[in-house]
């Protein structure tokens, strides 16, 4: 048998981490003690009160049936209360909130509601791959906005050609940012709102990392900008905030028309989030902040240890104010891929080549802080032994 794949599948770029994965598995097979700083998946467990709530809710037959498409009203109300407390933003739980099977699901499906074949979608580069893939699956054409260090890894909206802006339906942005760990302030969000209003573009802000921030810094929501709700949807996730990546629950909030359109797409594809998981998510959103605060402390300590180790061998890296990533410049003479490979072969440390997130990520590696402190300390020791002193 031979099957021919759809154009849509053929358009997916080759998997750029394949070589690193192969090397990593080969080293593990050889018995090397590999430290994996590649994955963006927290190693810490979900706080116990959330797990307890799931257990209770799983026993209630009320929760065994199909859930409602847009989520339990209690869940949507918990989201809207949380937005009010956290960001001072008012949301109508009836019309401006929708539950998602993880925010990835909503991000991937949104273009199906607004993008026709040939339509332009503004996508950052480097970026979380789903913005680009969701666009392609809808038949849209991504226009890449480079995120450059000299601009604080914010897209330069002025550089987007007029005819592209006019044809664009959506613009994806993500702050605090994966993979660069950059943050955006309200001033940038205000400029983004004006740009989007001028060209009638829907702003899709991925806010997955707003709760993982350090040194007392509190990242804003795009919806804090006055008038932003007229043109924006914001995606949020419980995955990173509460160590719930495996649970598959997130949500989107914002413009009622956009939320309604996303609901229409989803109601024809999936049938909602298991209600017991929604009840557990309510417990997370309404519960004490202590667990999240503790998480922030854990990642902050790891960040500081690793930054010292990286700078010690001459690597240039900024002290991330948020996210659990570090975005480090590779030494001269290396590419993203070759330096990643060097760290793996010589130190048994897995990192992610920045070029895997788009060509504008070339020259960087992403390092995830998702292993225990002892392993970070071990990684720092191995780095010191490499004795590359790097000139850049
Ligand atoms: C992890 C992550 C998400 C969250 O995905 P879920 O589907 O909610 O688990 C969304 N956006 C970015 C940029 C991420 O890194």
GROMACS .gro file of C-alpha atoms and ligand atoms in nm:
model
  407
    1UNK     CA    1   0.000   0.000   0.000
    2UNK     CA    2   0.113   0.349  -0.056
    3UNK     CA    3  -0.073   0.648   0.078
    4UNK     CA    4  -0.034   1.001  -0.034
    5UNK     CA    5  -0.026   1.255   0.242
    6UNK     CA    6  -0.215   1.582   0.235
    7UNK     CA    7  -0.039   1.901   0.130
    8UNK     CA    8  -0.108   2.025   0.479
    9UNK     CA    9   0.099   1.746   0.635
   10UNK     CA   10   0.370   1.778   0.375
   11UNK     CA   11   0.407   2.144   0.464
   12UNK     CA   12   0.510   2.067   0.822
   13UNK     CA   13   0.880   2.145   0.852
   14UNK     CA   14   1.115   1.854   0.918
   15UNK     CA   15   1.164   1.772   1.283
   16UNK     CA   16   1.475   1.968   1.366
   17UNK     CA   17   1.546   1.799   1.695
   18UNK     CA   18   1.572   1.453   1.540
   19UNK     CA   19   1.953   1.451   1.543
   20UNK     CA   20   1.971   1.567   1.907
   21UNK     CA   21   1.711   1.304   2.003
   22UNK     CA   22   1.907   1.032   1.827
   23UNK     CA   23   2.232   1.132   1.996
   24UNK     CA   24   2.064   1.157   2.334
   25UNK     CA   25   1.914   0.809   2.308
   26UNK     CA   26   2.242   0.664   2.189
   27UNK     CA   27   2.423   0.816   2.487
   28UNK     CA   28   2.164   0.687   2.731
   29UNK     CA   29   2.205   0.342   2.577
   30UNK     CA   30   2.579   0.367   2.631
   31UNK     CA   31   2.512   0.437   2.999
   32UNK     CA   32   2.591   0.809   2.999
   33UNK     CA   33   2.416   0.999   3.278
   34UNK     CA   34   2.234   1.249   3.056
   35UNK     CA   35   2.092   1.571   3.207
   36UNK     CA   36   1.791   1.671   3.001
   37UNK     CA   37   1.744   2.048   2.991
   38UNK     CA   38   1.547   2.015   2.669
   39UNK     CA   39   1.187   1.968   2.768
   40UNK     CA   40   0.945   2.243   2.862
   41UNK     CA   41   0.755   2.022   3.102
   42UNK     CA   42   0.780   2.089   3.476
   43UNK     CA   43   0.930   1.805   3.680
   44UNK     CA   44   0.737   1.908   3.993
   45UNK     CA   45   0.408   1.737   4.088
   46UNK     CA   46   0.062   1.896   4.077
   47UNK     CA   47  -0.020   2.038   4.425
   48UNK     CA   48  -0.204   1.778   4.638
   49UNK     CA   49  -0.526   1.976   4.696
   50UNK     CA   50  -0.585   1.976   4.319
   51UNK     CA   51  -0.528   1.601   4.290
   52UNK     CA   52  -0.766   1.543   4.585
   53UNK     CA   53  -1.038   1.747   4.416
   54UNK     CA   54  -1.001   1.536   4.100
   55UNK     CA   55  -1.042   1.214   4.301
   56UNK     CA   56  -1.364   1.337   4.460
   57UNK     CA   57  -1.505   1.469   4.135
   58UNK     CA   58  -1.415   1.150   3.947
   59UNK     CA   59  -1.644   0.955   4.182
   60UNK     CA   60  -1.945   1.172   4.109
   61UNK     CA   61  -2.156   1.023   3.827
   62UNK     CA   62  -2.266   1.377   3.736
   63UNK     CA   63  -1.919   1.418   3.591
   64UNK     CA   64  -1.919   1.101   3.382
   65UNK     CA   65  -2.130   1.238   3.100
   66UNK     CA   66  -2.042   1.466   2.809
   67UNK     CA   67  -1.939   1.804   2.943
   68UNK     CA   68  -2.076   2.128   2.797
   69UNK     CA   69  -1.884   2.257   2.495
   70UNK     CA   70  -1.764   2.580   2.648
   71UNK     CA   71  -1.694   2.447   2.999
   72UNK     CA   72  -1.884   2.434   3.327
   73UNK     CA   73  -2.025   2.770   3.425
   74UNK     CA   74  -1.846   2.729   3.760
   75UNK     CA   75  -1.516   2.687   3.576
   76UNK     CA   76  -1.574   2.993   3.359
   77UNK     CA   77  -1.672   3.194   3.665
   78UNK     CA   78  -1.357   3.079   3.848
   79UNK     CA   79  -1.154   3.198   3.547
   80UNK     CA   80  -1.326   3.534   3.540
   81UNK     CA   81  -1.281   3.582   3.917
   82UNK     CA   82  -0.915   3.488   3.883
   83UNK     CA   83  -0.863   3.742   3.601
   84UNK     CA   84  -1.025   4.009   3.815
   85UNK     CA   85  -0.806   3.928   4.115
   86UNK     CA   86  -0.485   3.882   3.921
   87UNK     CA   87  -0.508   4.144   3.646
   88UNK     CA   88  -0.800   4.369   3.743
   89UNK     CA   89  -0.971   4.262   3.417
   90UNK     CA   90  -1.351   4.216   3.400
   91UNK     CA   91  -1.476   3.918   3.198
   92UNK     CA   92  -1.828   3.794   3.144
   93UNK     CA   93  -1.807   3.420   3.221
   94UNK     CA   94  -2.102   3.358   2.990
   95UNK     CA   95  -1.965   3.519   2.673
   96UNK     CA   96  -1.597   3.595   2.724
   97UNK     CA   97  -1.451   3.271   2.861
   98UNK     CA   98  -1.415   2.922   2.708
   99UNK     CA   99  -1.253   2.605   2.844
  100UNK     CA  100  -0.988   2.438   2.627
  101UNK     CA  101  -0.827   2.094   2.622
  102UNK     CA  102  -0.500   2.268   2.702
  103UNK     CA  103  -0.426   2.605   2.545
  104UNK     CA  104  -0.241   2.433   2.259
  105UNK     CA  105  -0.573   2.294   2.140
  106UNK     CA  106  -0.736   2.637   2.126
  107UNK     CA  107  -0.435   2.799   1.959
  108UNK     CA  108  -0.427   2.529   1.691
  109UNK     CA  109  -0.801   2.553   1.622
  110UNK     CA  110  -0.851   2.931   1.626
  111UNK     CA  111  -0.724   2.990   1.269
  112UNK     CA  112  -0.996   2.755   1.139
  113UNK     CA  113  -1.248   3.018   1.248
  114UNK     CA  114  -1.089   3.320   1.079
  115UNK     CA  115  -0.835   3.218   0.818
  116UNK     CA  116  -0.917   3.127   0.459
  117UNK     CA  117  -0.667   2.977   0.216
  118UNK     CA  118  -0.411   3.242   0.126
  119UNK     CA  119  -0.491   3.471   0.420
  120UNK     CA  120  -0.195   3.610   0.610
  121UNK     CA  121  -0.127   3.539   0.977
  122UNK     CA  122   0.149   3.727   1.160
  123UNK     CA  123   0.365   3.476   1.346
  124UNK     CA  124   0.670   3.546   1.563
  125UNK     CA  125   1.003   3.378   1.484
  126UNK     CA  126   1.141   3.209   1.690
  127UNK     CA  127   0.822   3.078   1.849
  128UNK     CA  128   0.618   2.799   1.995
  129UNK     CA  129   0.551   2.597   1.676
  130UNK     CA  130   0.172   2.578   1.711
  131UNK     CA  131   0.107   2.934   1.580
  132UNK     CA  132   0.273   2.848   1.253
  133UNK     CA  133   0.128   2.496   1.225
  134UNK     CA  134  -0.228   2.609   1.313
  135UNK     CA  135  -0.199   2.871   1.040
  136UNK     CA  136  -0.080   2.619   0.781
  137UNK     CA  137  -0.351   2.369   0.873
  138UNK     CA  138  -0.610   2.638   0.805
  139UNK     CA  139  -0.451   2.706   0.465
  140UNK     CA  140  -0.315   3.042   0.579
  141UNK     CA  141   0.021   3.196   0.501
  142UNK     CA  142   0.244   3.278   0.797
  143UNK     CA  143   0.431   3.607   0.777
  144UNK     CA  144   0.724   3.581   1.017
  145UNK     CA  145   0.805   3.864   1.252
  146UNK     CA  146   1.166   3.820   1.371
  147UNK     CA  147   1.218   3.855   1.746
  148UNK     CA  148   1.557   4.020   1.775
  149UNK     CA  149   1.767   4.071   2.083
  150UNK     CA  150   1.818   4.439   1.998
  151UNK     CA  151   1.439   4.487   2.022
  152UNK     CA  152   1.410   4.294   2.348
  153UNK     CA  153   1.270   4.001   2.147
  154UNK     CA  154   0.953   4.201   2.069
  155UNK     CA  155   0.827   4.210   1.710
  156UNK     CA  156   0.898   4.537   1.530
  157UNK     CA  157   0.544   4.626   1.420
  158UNK     CA  158   0.668   4.919   1.212
  159UNK     CA  159   0.863   4.680   0.991
  160UNK     CA  160   0.556   4.484   0.883
  161UNK     CA  161   0.481   4.593   0.526
  162UNK     CA  162   0.154   4.782   0.481
  163UNK     CA  163   0.008   4.533   0.229
  164UNK     CA  164   0.086   4.239   0.460
  165UNK     CA  165  -0.075   4.415   0.758
  166UNK     CA  166  -0.385   4.487   0.550
  167UNK     CA  167  -0.422   4.123   0.451
  168UNK     CA  168  -0.349   3.981   0.796
  169UNK     CA  169  -0.633   3.822   0.993
  170UNK     CA  170  -0.451   3.727   1.313
  171UNK     CA  171  -0.134   3.820   1.497
  172UNK     CA  172   0.014   3.575   1.747
  173UNK     CA  173   0.224   3.701   2.036
  174UNK     CA  174   0.345   3.530   2.352
  175UNK     CA  175   0.479   3.706   2.664
  176UNK     CA  176   0.646   3.597   2.884
  177UNK     CA  177   0.798   3.429   2.583
  178UNK     CA  178   0.890   3.075   2.495
  179UNK     CA  179   1.169   3.026   2.384
  180UNK     CA  180   1.344   3.362   2.447
  181UNK     CA  181   1.218   3.418   2.806
  182UNK     CA  182   1.155   3.783   2.711
  183UNK     CA  183   0.876   3.982   2.873
  184UNK     CA  184   0.655   4.260   2.734
  185UNK     CA  185   0.531   4.566   2.918
  186UNK     CA  186   0.199   4.748   2.884
  187UNK     CA  187   0.360   5.005   2.660
  188UNK     CA  188   0.430   4.739   2.394
  189UNK     CA  189   0.080   4.596   2.442
  190UNK     CA  190  -0.068   4.943   2.389
  191UNK     CA  191   0.125   4.981   2.061
  192UNK     CA  192   0.014   4.633   1.956
  193UNK     CA  193  -0.349   4.724   2.025
  194UNK     CA  194  -0.323   5.037   1.809
  195UNK     CA  195  -0.160   4.841   1.528
  196UNK     CA  196  -0.427   4.569   1.542
  197UNK     CA  197  -0.712   4.820   1.548
  198UNK     CA  198  -0.570   5.013   1.256
  199UNK     CA  199  -0.558   4.702   1.038
  200UNK     CA  200  -0.851   4.512   1.187
  201UNK     CA  201  -0.638   4.218   1.302
  202UNK     CA  202  -0.729   3.986   1.590
  203UNK     CA  203  -0.457   3.976   1.857
  204UNK     CA  204  -0.402   3.624   1.989
  205UNK     CA  205  -0.195   3.653   2.302
  206UNK     CA  206  -0.056   3.333   2.449
  207UNK     CA  207  -0.016   3.404   2.821
  208UNK     CA  208   0.089   3.057   2.936
  209UNK     CA  209   0.378   3.186   3.149
  210UNK     CA  210   0.236   3.492   3.328
  211UNK     CA  211   0.249   3.315   3.665
  212UNK     CA  212   0.606   3.189   3.643
  213UNK     CA  213   0.799   3.505   3.716
  214UNK     CA  214   1.085   3.598   3.943
  215UNK     CA  215   1.232   3.866   4.165
  216UNK     CA  216   0.885   3.999   4.244
  217UNK     CA  217   0.808   4.082   3.879
  218UNK     CA  218   0.441   4.031   3.775
  219UNK     CA  219   0.382   4.000   3.398
  220UNK     CA  220   0.073   4.181   3.266
  221UNK     CA  221  -0.222   4.048   3.067
  222UNK     CA  222  -0.280   4.199   2.723
  223UNK     CA  223  -0.638   4.260   2.836
  224UNK     CA  224  -0.516   4.515   3.092
  225UNK     CA  225  -0.483   4.756   2.799
  226UNK     CA  226  -0.792   4.973   2.770
  227UNK     CA  227  -1.004   4.880   2.468
  228UNK     CA  228  -0.802   4.564   2.396
  229UNK     CA  229  -1.101   4.337   2.439
  230UNK     CA  230  -1.245   4.476   2.117
  231UNK     CA  231  -0.974   4.299   1.918
  232UNK     CA  232  -0.815   4.029   2.134
  233UNK     CA  233  -0.827   3.677   2.262
  234UNK     CA  234  -0.588   3.564   2.533
  235UNK     CA  235  -0.492   3.200   2.581
  236UNK     CA  236  -0.410   3.069   2.922
  237UNK     CA  237  -0.312   2.741   3.066
  238UNK     CA  238  -0.302   2.566   3.399
  239UNK     CA  239  -0.014   2.354   3.268
  240UNK     CA  240   0.280   2.568   3.374
  241UNK     CA  241   0.124   2.754   3.668
  242UNK     CA  242   0.015   2.444   3.859
  243UNK     CA  243   0.237   2.173   3.705
  244UNK     CA  244  -0.061   2.026   3.522
  245UNK     CA  245   0.074   1.960   3.171
  246UNK     CA  246  -0.069   1.608   3.169
  247UNK     CA  247  -0.420   1.713   3.270
  248UNK     CA  248  -0.508   1.894   2.948
  249UNK     CA  249  -0.697   2.198   3.060
  250UNK     CA  250  -0.659   2.561   2.962
  251UNK     CA  251  -0.885   2.845   2.863
  252UNK     CA  252  -0.927   3.144   2.635
  253UNK     CA  253  -1.076   3.478   2.730
  254UNK     CA  254  -1.150   3.804   2.554
  255UNK     CA  255  -1.363   3.928   2.267
  256UNK     CA  256  -1.706   3.760   2.276
  257UNK     CA  257  -1.731   3.723   1.896
  258UNK     CA  258  -1.391   3.556   1.876
  259UNK     CA  259  -1.471   3.325   2.167
  260UNK     CA  260  -1.801   3.235   2.004
  261UNK     CA  261  -1.631   3.150   1.674
  262UNK     CA  262  -1.374   2.931   1.852
  263UNK     CA  263  -1.657   2.754   2.032
  264UNK     CA  264  -1.826   2.689   1.699
  265UNK     CA  265  -1.513   2.527   1.556
  266UNK     CA  266  -1.454   2.323   1.869
  267UNK     CA  267  -1.810   2.203   1.907
  268UNK     CA  268  -1.767   2.034   1.570
  269UNK     CA  269  -1.438   1.869   1.665
  270UNK     CA  270  -1.421   1.785   2.035
  271UNK     CA  271  -1.668   1.746   2.317
  272UNK     CA  272  -1.511   1.945   2.595
  273UNK     CA  273  -1.295   1.880   2.899
  274UNK     CA  274  -1.373   1.596   3.146
  275UNK     CA  275  -1.575   1.772   3.415
  276UNK     CA  276  -1.376   1.620   3.701
  277UNK     CA  277  -1.068   1.789   3.555
  278UNK     CA  278  -1.261   2.116   3.539
  279UNK     CA  279  -1.350   2.085   3.910
  280UNK     CA  280  -0.986   2.023   3.990
  281UNK     CA  281  -0.895   2.329   3.784
  282UNK     CA  282  -1.146   2.535   3.983
  283UNK     CA  283  -0.972   2.416   4.301
  284UNK     CA  284  -0.643   2.531   4.148
  285UNK     CA  285  -0.769   2.877   4.048
  286UNK     CA  286  -0.954   2.937   4.373
  287UNK     CA  287  -0.696   2.775   4.601
  288UNK     CA  288  -0.408   2.925   4.788
  289UNK     CA  289  -0.125   3.088   4.593
  290UNK     CA  290   0.129   2.924   4.823
  291UNK     CA  291   0.200   2.634   4.587
  292UNK     CA  292   0.260   2.870   4.294
  293UNK     CA  293   0.480   3.094   4.507
  294UNK     CA  294   0.683   2.790   4.609
  295UNK     CA  295   0.722   2.691   4.244
  296UNK     CA  296   0.849   3.036   4.155
  297UNK     CA  297   1.108   3.003   4.433
  298UNK     CA  298   1.223   2.663   4.307
  299UNK     CA  299   1.269   2.780   3.947
  300UNK     CA  300   1.431   3.106   4.055
  301UNK     CA  301   1.694   2.920   4.255
  302UNK     CA  302   1.766   2.686   3.961
  303UNK     CA  303   1.784   2.985   3.726
  304UNK     CA  304   2.044   3.161   3.941
  305UNK     CA  305   2.266   2.855   3.978
  306UNK     CA  306   2.262   2.783   3.606
  307UNK     CA  307   2.317   3.144   3.500
  308UNK     CA  308   2.628   3.160   3.717
  309UNK     CA  309   2.753   2.837   3.558
  310UNK     CA  310   2.687   2.956   3.204
  311UNK     CA  311   2.845   3.296   3.257
  312UNK     CA  312   3.139   3.130   3.427
  313UNK     CA  313   3.237   2.966   3.097
  314UNK     CA  314   3.181   3.288   2.907
  315UNK     CA  315   2.832   3.234   2.767
  316UNK     CA  316   2.608   3.534   2.725
  317UNK     CA  317   2.267   3.484   2.883
  318UNK     CA  318   2.011   3.718   3.035
  319UNK     CA  319   1.858   3.666   3.379
  320UNK     CA  320   1.508   3.560   3.275
  321UNK     CA  321   1.236   3.757   3.457
  322UNK     CA  322   0.983   3.487   3.377
  323UNK     CA  323   0.930   3.139   3.220
  324UNK     CA  324   1.143   2.837   3.307
  325UNK     CA  325   1.380   2.888   3.014
  326UNK     CA  326   1.715   3.049   2.959
  327UNK     CA  327   1.800   3.171   2.610
  328UNK     CA  328   2.176   3.168   2.571
  329UNK     CA  329   2.390   3.298   2.287
  330UNK     CA  330   2.614   3.026   2.140
  331UNK     CA  331   2.990   3.097   2.125
  332UNK     CA  332   3.139   3.217   1.799
  333UNK     CA  333   3.232   2.934   1.568
  334UNK     CA  334   2.919   2.737   1.658
  335UNK     CA  335   2.567   2.720   1.521
  336UNK     CA  336   2.269   2.647   1.746
  337UNK     CA  337   2.273   2.285   1.638
  338UNK     CA  338   2.648   2.232   1.661
  339UNK     CA  339   2.671   2.388   2.007
  340UNK     CA  340   2.377   2.184   2.132
  341UNK     CA  341   2.550   1.876   1.998
  342UNK     CA  342   2.879   1.982   2.160
  343UNK     CA  343   2.712   2.014   2.502
  344UNK     CA  344   2.550   1.676   2.463
  345UNK     CA  345   2.860   1.491   2.346
  346UNK     CA  346   3.108   1.655   2.580
  347UNK     CA  347   2.897   1.713   2.891
  348UNK     CA  348   2.594   1.489   2.854
  349UNK     CA  349   2.366   1.795   2.871
  350UNK     CA  350   2.061   1.817   2.646
  351UNK     CA  351   1.957   2.165   2.529
  352UNK     CA  352   1.734   2.276   2.244
  353UNK     CA  353   1.887   2.447   1.939
  354UNK     CA  354   1.722   2.788   1.897
  355UNK     CA  355   1.696   2.732   1.522
  356UNK     CA  356   1.435   2.462   1.591
  357UNK     CA  357   1.192   2.743   1.683
  358UNK     CA  358   1.245   2.926   1.354
  359UNK     CA  359   1.545   3.054   1.163
  360UNK     CA  360   1.558   3.374   1.369
  361UNK     CA  361   1.645   3.153   1.668
  362UNK     CA  362   1.976   3.063   1.504
  363UNK     CA  363   2.270   3.156   1.727
  364UNK     CA  364   2.094   3.062   2.052
  365UNK     CA  365   2.011   2.757   2.257
  366UNK     CA  366   1.715   2.718   2.489
  367UNK     CA  367   1.782   2.567   2.828
  368UNK     CA  368   1.488   2.446   3.037
  369UNK     CA  369   1.505   2.461   3.417
  370UNK     CA  370   1.291   2.150   3.450
  371UNK     CA  371   1.524   1.923   3.650
  372UNK     CA  372   1.597   1.924   4.026
  373UNK     CA  373   1.857   2.161   4.174
  374UNK     CA  374   2.108   1.878   4.229
  375UNK     CA  375   2.104   1.805   3.857
  376UNK     CA  376   2.148   2.174   3.774
  377UNK     CA  377   2.449   2.182   4.008
  378UNK     CA  378   2.587   1.874   3.835
  379UNK     CA  379   2.533   2.040   3.495
  380UNK     CA  380   2.723   2.349   3.615
  381UNK     CA  381   3.013   2.127   3.729
  382UNK     CA  382   3.029   1.960   3.392
  383UNK     CA  383   3.020   2.296   3.214
  384UNK     CA  384   3.311   2.419   3.427
  385UNK     CA  385   3.510   2.109   3.330
  386UNK     CA  386   3.458   2.179   2.962
  387UNK     CA  387   3.694   2.473   2.999
  388UNK     CA  388   3.571   2.637   2.687
  389UNK     CA  389   3.630   2.995   2.749
  390UNK     CA  390   3.427   3.158   2.499
  391UNK     CA  391   3.502   3.475   2.315
  392UNK     CA  392   3.210   3.646   2.149
  393LIG     C1  393   0.356   2.507   2.737
  393LIG     C2  394   0.301   2.611   2.649
  393LIG     C3  395   0.163   2.623   2.629
  393LIG     C4  396   0.069   2.540   2.711
  393LIG     O1  397   0.015   2.438   2.649
  393LIG     P1  398  -0.102   2.354   2.713
  393LIG     O2  399  -0.166   2.298   2.592
  393LIG     O3  400  -0.194   2.445   2.789
  393LIG     O4  401  -0.040   2.250   2.800
  393LIG     C5  402   0.116   2.723   2.546
  393LIG     N1  403   0.201   2.809   2.488
  393LIG     C6  404   0.333   2.803   2.508
  393LIG     C7  405   0.420   2.905   2.447
  393LIG     C8  406   0.387   2.703   2.587
  393LIG     O5  407   0.519   2.695   2.604
   0.00000   0.00000   0.00000
